[in-house]
Amino acid sequence: MTRGNASEESAARRRPGRRPGSADTRGEILAAARKVFAEKGFDKATVRGIAREAKVDPALVHHYFDTKEGMFAAAMQLPITPEIVVPVLVAGPREELGERLVRMILEVTAKPETREPMVALMRSAMTNERAVVMFREFISNALLYQVADRLRVPHLRIEAAFAQMFGVIMGRYVIGLEPLASASHDELVELLAPTIQRYFTE
């Protein structure tokens, strides 16, 4: 064996969990994540289990994704993650939380490339039991309850606020209710923010 071949083999052994010849390890991890999330739900899915499904070392999963929440968002092609959403919602005056929430959801859903993955998951959650478990656990435990606990808001209240905005997105982009579908962001913020704010006002 030549020194060059020995060095190459040694380097290959040092790569944690990467399949020989794999050109898209990140893509394989995401495919495995989608399968595991669908089978087990968000809460019961683990990084180790996803790594096992992808046939890679868990360290390699952590190399590509800092958190399980981030991996879920990437696997489901969601444009937002709790790491982004939670700090935005909890920062700033509490009396403006309703407006921040409404504006964020309207802005995220304004562009087709960010709206379509969310609407697709929402549609799936209405007809598929596995999808609804994933959606419910992610939205509740990784997102809504994180905001509620930081602001000391009862979980029922933040779920009610989310349910109202869920209905707005469905009516605006799935059913296409008019004039809701063509209303401007400012019109909807003026209409919805005071109601959403009430859920967060003790």
PDB file of C-alpha atoms in Angstrom:
ATOM      1  CA  MET A   1       0.000   0.000   0.000  1.00  0.00           C
ATOM      2  CA  THR A   2       1.363   3.436  -0.910  1.00  0.00           C
ATOM      3  CA  ARG A   3       1.611   6.259   1.554  1.00  0.00           C
ATOM      4  CA  GLY A   4      -0.975   8.236  -0.461  1.00  0.00           C
ATOM      5  CA  ASN A   5      -3.507   5.408  -0.296  1.00  0.00           C
ATOM      6  CA  ALA A   6      -2.912   4.979   3.439  1.00  0.00           C
ATOM      7  CA  SER A   7      -3.511   8.682   4.006  1.00  0.00           C
ATOM      8  CA  GLU A   8      -6.742   8.598   2.005  1.00  0.00           C
ATOM      9  CA  GLU A   9      -8.022   5.609   3.944  1.00  0.00           C
ATOM     10  CA  SER A  10      -7.086   7.239   7.238  1.00  0.00           C
ATOM     11  CA  ALA A  11      -8.912  10.436   6.250  1.00  0.00           C
ATOM     12  CA  ALA A  12     -11.962   8.430   5.213  1.00  0.00           C
ATOM     13  CA  ARG A  13     -12.047   6.730   8.608  1.00  0.00           C
ATOM     14  CA  ARG A  14     -11.974  10.103  10.335  1.00  0.00           C
ATOM     15  CA  ARG A  15     -15.125  11.339   8.583  1.00  0.00           C
ATOM     16  CA  PRO A  16     -17.903  10.715  11.125  1.00  0.00           C
ATOM     17  CA  GLY A  17     -20.635   8.566   9.681  1.00  0.00           C
ATOM     18  CA  ARG A  18     -20.498   9.743   6.071  1.00  0.00           C
ATOM     19  CA  ARG A  19     -21.503   7.113   3.520  1.00  0.00           C
ATOM     20  CA  PRO A  20     -18.806   6.290   0.990  1.00  0.00           C
ATOM     21  CA  GLY A  21     -19.590   8.046  -2.262  1.00  0.00           C
ATOM     22  CA  SER A  22     -22.506  10.060  -0.808  1.00  0.00           C
ATOM     23  CA  ALA A  23     -22.799  13.353  -2.647  1.00  0.00           C
ATOM     24  CA  ASP A  24     -25.753  14.779  -0.730  1.00  0.00           C
ATOM     25  CA  THR A  25     -25.479  13.817   2.912  1.00  0.00           C
ATOM     26  CA  ARG A  26     -27.635  16.744   4.008  1.00  0.00           C
ATOM     27  CA  GLY A  27     -30.363  15.708   1.593  1.00  0.00           C
ATOM     28  CA  GLU A  28     -30.219  12.121   2.860  1.00  0.00           C
ATOM     29  CA  ILE A  29     -30.536  13.343   6.444  1.00  0.00           C
ATOM     30  CA  LEU A  30     -33.565  15.455   5.528  1.00  0.00           C
ATOM     31  CA  ALA A  31     -35.197  12.531   3.735  1.00  0.00           C
ATOM     32  CA  ALA A  32     -34.619  10.381   6.806  1.00  0.00           C
ATOM     33  CA  ALA A  33     -35.955  13.156   9.046  1.00  0.00           C
ATOM     34  CA  ARG A  34     -39.175  13.428   7.035  1.00  0.00           C
ATOM     35  CA  LYS A  35     -39.715   9.687   7.386  1.00  0.00           C
ATOM     36  CA  VAL A  36     -38.964   9.592  11.121  1.00  0.00           C
ATOM     37  CA  PHE A  37     -41.057  12.688  11.881  1.00  0.00           C
ATOM     38  CA  ALA A  38     -43.967  11.154   9.947  1.00  0.00           C
ATOM     39  CA  GLU A  39     -43.678   7.837  11.774  1.00  0.00           C
ATOM     40  CA  LYS A  40     -43.025   9.074  15.304  1.00  0.00           C
ATOM     41  CA  GLY A  41     -44.220  12.673  15.404  1.00  0.00           C
ATOM     42  CA  PHE A  42     -42.108  15.671  16.356  1.00  0.00           C
ATOM     43  CA  ASP A  43     -41.808  14.934  20.080  1.00  0.00           C
ATOM     44  CA  LYS A  44     -40.723  11.290  19.842  1.00  0.00           C
ATOM     45  CA  ALA A  45     -38.372  11.732  16.901  1.00  0.00           C
ATOM     46  CA  THR A  46     -34.731  11.955  18.002  1.00  0.00           C
ATOM     47  CA  VAL A  47     -31.529  13.046  16.344  1.00  0.00           C
ATOM     48  CA  ARG A  48     -30.078   9.606  17.041  1.00  0.00           C
ATOM     49  CA  GLY A  49     -33.056   7.922  15.427  1.00  0.00           C
ATOM     50  CA  ILE A  50     -32.838  10.160  12.361  1.00  0.00           C
ATOM     51  CA  ALA A  51     -29.095   9.477  12.109  1.00  0.00           C
ATOM     52  CA  ARG A  52     -29.780   5.755  12.288  1.00  0.00           C
ATOM     53  CA  GLU A  53     -32.362   6.013   9.510  1.00  0.00           C
ATOM     54  CA  ALA A  54     -29.923   8.027   7.371  1.00  0.00           C
ATOM     55  CA  LYS A  55     -27.079   5.619   8.255  1.00  0.00           C
ATOM     56  CA  VAL A  56     -24.814   8.416   9.471  1.00  0.00           C
ATOM     57  CA  ASP A  57     -23.206   9.313  12.769  1.00  0.00           C
ATOM     58  CA  PRO A  58     -25.347  11.605  15.001  1.00  0.00           C
ATOM     59  CA  ALA A  59     -22.426  14.047  15.054  1.00  0.00           C
ATOM     60  CA  LEU A  60     -22.894  14.521  11.329  1.00  0.00           C
ATOM     61  CA  VAL A  61     -26.554  15.401  11.854  1.00  0.00           C
ATOM     62  CA  HIS A  62     -25.515  18.046  14.381  1.00  0.00           C
ATOM     63  CA  HIS A  63     -22.974  19.324  11.852  1.00  0.00           C
ATOM     64  CA  TYR A  64     -25.786  20.263   9.468  1.00  0.00           C
ATOM     65  CA  PHE A  65     -28.545  21.147  11.958  1.00  0.00           C
ATOM     66  CA  ASP A  66     -28.073  22.866  15.309  1.00  0.00           C
ATOM     67  CA  THR A  67     -31.450  21.781  16.695  1.00  0.00           C
ATOM     68  CA  LYS A  68     -34.228  19.285  16.063  1.00  0.00           C
ATOM     69  CA  GLU A  69     -36.558  22.237  15.491  1.00  0.00           C
ATOM     70  CA  GLY A  70     -34.307  23.573  12.754  1.00  0.00           C
ATOM     71  CA  MET A  71     -34.110  20.149  11.145  1.00  0.00           C
ATOM     72  CA  PHE A  72     -37.908  19.836  11.204  1.00  0.00           C
ATOM     73  CA  ALA A  73     -38.319  23.234   9.550  1.00  0.00           C
ATOM     74  CA  ALA A  74     -35.796  22.282   6.862  1.00  0.00           C
ATOM     75  CA  ALA A  75     -37.333  18.834   6.315  1.00  0.00           C
ATOM     76  CA  MET A  76     -40.823  20.296   5.978  1.00  0.00           C
ATOM     77  CA  GLN A  77     -39.455  23.246   3.953  1.00  0.00           C
ATOM     78  CA  LEU A  78     -40.868  25.732   6.445  1.00  0.00           C
ATOM     79  CA  PRO A  79     -39.622  29.299   6.052  1.00  0.00           C
ATOM     80  CA  ILE A  80     -39.503  29.981   9.802  1.00  0.00           C
ATOM     81  CA  THR A  81     -37.935  28.305  12.805  1.00  0.00           C
ATOM     82  CA  PRO A  82     -38.506  28.792  16.548  1.00  0.00           C
ATOM     83  CA  GLU A  83     -34.992  30.255  16.810  1.00  0.00           C
ATOM     84  CA  ILE A  84     -36.185  33.123  14.616  1.00  0.00           C
ATOM     85  CA  VAL A  85     -39.827  33.451  15.634  1.00  0.00           C
ATOM     86  CA  VAL A  86     -39.654  33.248  19.422  1.00  0.00           C
ATOM     87  CA  PRO A  87     -37.143  36.099  19.965  1.00  0.00           C
ATOM     88  CA  VAL A  88     -39.096  38.376  17.609  1.00  0.00           C
ATOM     89  CA  LEU A  89     -42.381  37.737  19.388  1.00  0.00           C
ATOM     90  CA  VAL A  90     -41.106  38.057  22.951  1.00  0.00           C
ATOM     91  CA  ALA A  91     -38.987  41.144  22.235  1.00  0.00           C
ATOM     92  CA  GLY A  92     -40.545  44.580  22.360  1.00  0.00           C
ATOM     93  CA  PRO A  93     -43.499  45.968  24.299  1.00  0.00           C
ATOM     94  CA  ARG A  94     -46.042  43.403  25.421  1.00  0.00           C
ATOM     95  CA  GLU A  95     -48.895  45.675  24.322  1.00  0.00           C
ATOM     96  CA  GLU A  96     -47.662  45.371  20.725  1.00  0.00           C
ATOM     97  CA  LEU A  97     -47.368  41.574  20.708  1.00  0.00           C
ATOM     98  CA  GLY A  98     -50.640  41.137  18.810  1.00  0.00           C
ATOM     99  CA  GLU A  99     -49.439  43.382  16.023  1.00  0.00           C
ATOM    100  CA  ARG A 100     -46.038  41.659  15.837  1.00  0.00           C
ATOM    101  CA  LEU A 101     -47.683  38.256  15.567  1.00  0.00           C
ATOM    102  CA  VAL A 102     -50.155  39.305  12.880  1.00  0.00           C
ATOM    103  CA  ARG A 103     -47.528  41.118  10.813  1.00  0.00           C
ATOM    104  CA  MET A 104     -45.080  38.218  11.021  1.00  0.00           C
ATOM    105  CA  ILE A 105     -47.621  35.678   9.799  1.00  0.00           C
ATOM    106  CA  LEU A 106     -48.831  37.961   7.019  1.00  0.00           C
ATOM    107  CA  GLU A 107     -45.281  38.687   5.842  1.00  0.00           C
ATOM    108  CA  VAL A 108     -44.217  35.025   5.903  1.00  0.00           C
ATOM    109  CA  THR A 109     -47.269  33.974   3.905  1.00  0.00           C
ATOM    110  CA  ALA A 110     -47.105  36.865   1.434  1.00  0.00           C
ATOM    111  CA  LYS A 111     -44.588  35.212  -0.914  1.00  0.00           C
ATOM    112  CA  PRO A 112     -45.453  31.939  -2.675  1.00  0.00           C
ATOM    113  CA  GLU A 113     -42.047  30.390  -1.956  1.00  0.00           C
ATOM    114  CA  THR A 114     -42.545  30.798   1.795  1.00  0.00           C
ATOM    115  CA  ARG A 115     -46.322  30.400   1.886  1.00  0.00           C
ATOM    116  CA  GLU A 116     -46.720  27.194  -0.117  1.00  0.00           C
ATOM    117  CA  PRO A 117     -44.784  24.835   2.218  1.00  0.00           C
ATOM    118  CA  MET A 118     -46.758  26.125   5.197  1.00  0.00           C
ATOM    119  CA  VAL A 119     -50.114  25.826   3.443  1.00  0.00           C
ATOM    120  CA  ALA A 120     -49.191  22.345   2.213  1.00  0.00           C
ATOM    121  CA  LEU A 121     -48.456  21.210   5.762  1.00  0.00           C
ATOM    122  CA  MET A 122     -51.689  22.820   6.983  1.00  0.00           C
ATOM    123  CA  ARG A 123     -53.666  21.005   4.301  1.00  0.00           C
ATOM    124  CA  SER A 124     -52.002  17.712   5.166  1.00  0.00           C
ATOM    125  CA  ALA A 125     -52.727  18.211   8.853  1.00  0.00           C
ATOM    126  CA  MET A 126     -56.439  18.395   8.059  1.00  0.00           C
ATOM    127  CA  THR A 127     -56.576  15.014   6.303  1.00  0.00           C
ATOM    128  CA  ASN A 128     -53.595  12.946   7.471  1.00  0.00           C
ATOM    129  CA  GLU A 129     -53.220  11.685  11.042  1.00  0.00           C
ATOM    130  CA  ARG A 130     -49.424  11.523  10.906  1.00  0.00           C
ATOM    131  CA  ALA A 131     -49.232  15.031   9.507  1.00  0.00           C
ATOM    132  CA  VAL A 132     -51.534  16.420  12.161  1.00  0.00           C
ATOM    133  CA  VAL A 133     -49.435  14.882  14.951  1.00  0.00           C
ATOM    134  CA  MET A 134     -46.246  16.409  13.530  1.00  0.00           C
ATOM    135  CA  PHE A 135     -47.891  19.781  12.982  1.00  0.00           C
ATOM    136  CA  ARG A 136     -49.555  19.870  16.409  1.00  0.00           C
ATOM    137  CA  GLU A 137     -46.463  18.867  18.367  1.00  0.00           C
ATOM    138  CA  PHE A 138     -44.163  21.240  16.507  1.00  0.00           C
ATOM    139  CA  ILE A 139     -46.504  24.234  16.664  1.00  0.00           C
ATOM    140  CA  SER A 140     -47.431  23.650  20.306  1.00  0.00           C
ATOM    141  CA  ASN A 141     -44.248  22.491  22.014  1.00  0.00           C
ATOM    142  CA  ALA A 142     -41.536  24.051  19.878  1.00  0.00           C
ATOM    143  CA  LEU A 143     -43.217  27.355  19.101  1.00  0.00           C
ATOM    144  CA  LEU A 144     -46.405  28.461  20.883  1.00  0.00           C
ATOM    145  CA  TYR A 145     -45.587  27.184  24.359  1.00  0.00           C
ATOM    146  CA  GLN A 146     -42.078  28.639  24.148  1.00  0.00           C
ATOM    147  CA  VAL A 147     -43.589  32.091  23.635  1.00  0.00           C
ATOM    148  CA  ALA A 148     -46.341  31.547  26.211  1.00  0.00           C
ATOM    149  CA  ASP A 149     -43.970  30.379  28.938  1.00  0.00           C
ATOM    150  CA  ARG A 150     -41.593  33.281  28.404  1.00  0.00           C
ATOM    151  CA  LEU A 151     -44.459  35.768  28.601  1.00  0.00           C
ATOM    152  CA  ARG A 152     -46.338  33.844  31.299  1.00  0.00           C
ATOM    153  CA  VAL A 153     -49.416  33.508  29.136  1.00  0.00           C
ATOM    154  CA  PRO A 154     -51.736  30.500  29.628  1.00  0.00           C
ATOM    155  CA  HIS A 155     -51.351  27.933  26.862  1.00  0.00           C
ATOM    156  CA  LEU A 156     -55.059  28.115  26.090  1.00  0.00           C
ATOM    157  CA  ARG A 157     -54.755  31.798  25.231  1.00  0.00           C
ATOM    158  CA  ILE A 158     -51.866  31.465  22.830  1.00  0.00           C
ATOM    159  CA  GLU A 159     -53.510  28.479  21.172  1.00  0.00           C
ATOM    160  CA  ALA A 160     -56.666  30.544  20.686  1.00  0.00           C
ATOM    161  CA  ALA A 161     -54.623  33.349  19.121  1.00  0.00           C
ATOM    162  CA  PHE A 162     -52.903  30.896  16.795  1.00  0.00           C
ATOM    163  CA  ALA A 163     -56.212  29.266  15.878  1.00  0.00           C
ATOM    164  CA  GLN A 164     -57.596  32.609  14.772  1.00  0.00           C
ATOM    165  CA  MET A 165     -54.586  33.315  12.557  1.00  0.00           C
ATOM    166  CA  PHE A 166     -54.734  29.740  11.226  1.00  0.00           C
ATOM    167  CA  GLY A 167     -58.278  30.467  10.117  1.00  0.00           C
ATOM    168  CA  VAL A 168     -57.228  33.730   8.477  1.00  0.00           C
ATOM    169  CA  ILE A 169     -54.509  32.002   6.438  1.00  0.00           C
ATOM    170  CA  MET A 170     -56.889  29.226   5.384  1.00  0.00           C
ATOM    171  CA  GLY A 171     -59.568  31.729   4.377  1.00  0.00           C
ATOM    172  CA  ARG A 172     -57.107  34.007   2.605  1.00  0.00           C
ATOM    173  CA  TYR A 173     -55.015  31.485   0.673  1.00  0.00           C
ATOM    174  CA  VAL A 174     -56.870  28.150   0.612  1.00  0.00           C
ATOM    175  CA  ILE A 175     -60.530  29.099   0.312  1.00  0.00           C
ATOM    176  CA  GLY A 176     -59.850  32.487  -1.262  1.00  0.00           C
ATOM    177  CA  LEU A 177     -62.549  34.380   0.611  1.00  0.00           C
ATOM    178  CA  GLU A 178     -63.065  37.905  -0.640  1.00  0.00           C
ATOM    179  CA  PRO A 179     -62.390  40.588   0.368  1.00  0.00           C
ATOM    180  CA  LEU A 180     -60.143  38.794   2.891  1.00  0.00           C
ATOM    181  CA  ALA A 181     -57.902  37.364   0.153  1.00  0.00           C
ATOM    182  CA  SER A 182     -57.142  40.730  -1.415  1.00  0.00           C
ATOM    183  CA  ALA A 183     -57.030  42.877   1.737  1.00  0.00           C
ATOM    184  CA  SER A 184     -53.746  44.668   2.396  1.00  0.00           C
ATOM    185  CA  HIS A 185     -51.489  43.844   5.312  1.00  0.00           C
ATOM    186  CA  ASP A 186     -52.257  47.152   6.982  1.00  0.00           C
ATOM    187  CA  GLU A 187     -55.995  46.539   6.715  1.00  0.00           C
ATOM    188  CA  LEU A 188     -55.679  43.112   8.291  1.00  0.00           C
ATOM    189  CA  VAL A 189     -53.313  44.296  11.021  1.00  0.00           C
ATOM    190  CA  GLU A 190     -55.746  47.068  11.951  1.00  0.00           C
ATOM    191  CA  LEU A 191     -58.607  44.562  12.038  1.00  0.00           C
ATOM    192  CA  LEU A 192     -56.911  41.587  13.701  1.00  0.00           C
ATOM    193  CA  ALA A 193     -54.174  42.934  15.982  1.00  0.00           C
ATOM    194  CA  PRO A 194     -56.502  44.284  18.727  1.00  0.00           C
ATOM    195  CA  THR A 195     -58.323  40.952  18.939  1.00  0.00           C
ATOM    196  CA  ILE A 196     -55.093  38.937  19.006  1.00  0.00           C
ATOM    197  CA  GLN A 197     -53.653  41.324  21.591  1.00  0.00           C
ATOM    198  CA  ARG A 198     -56.560  40.604  23.914  1.00  0.00           C
ATOM    199  CA  TYR A 199     -55.356  37.032  24.315  1.00  0.00           C
ATOM    200  CA  PHE A 200     -52.065  38.325  25.760  1.00  0.00           C
ATOM    201  CA  THR A 201     -53.468  41.035  28.006  1.00  0.00           C
ATOM    202  CA  GLU A 202     -54.081  39.937  31.555  1.00  0.00           C
TER     203      GLU A 202
END
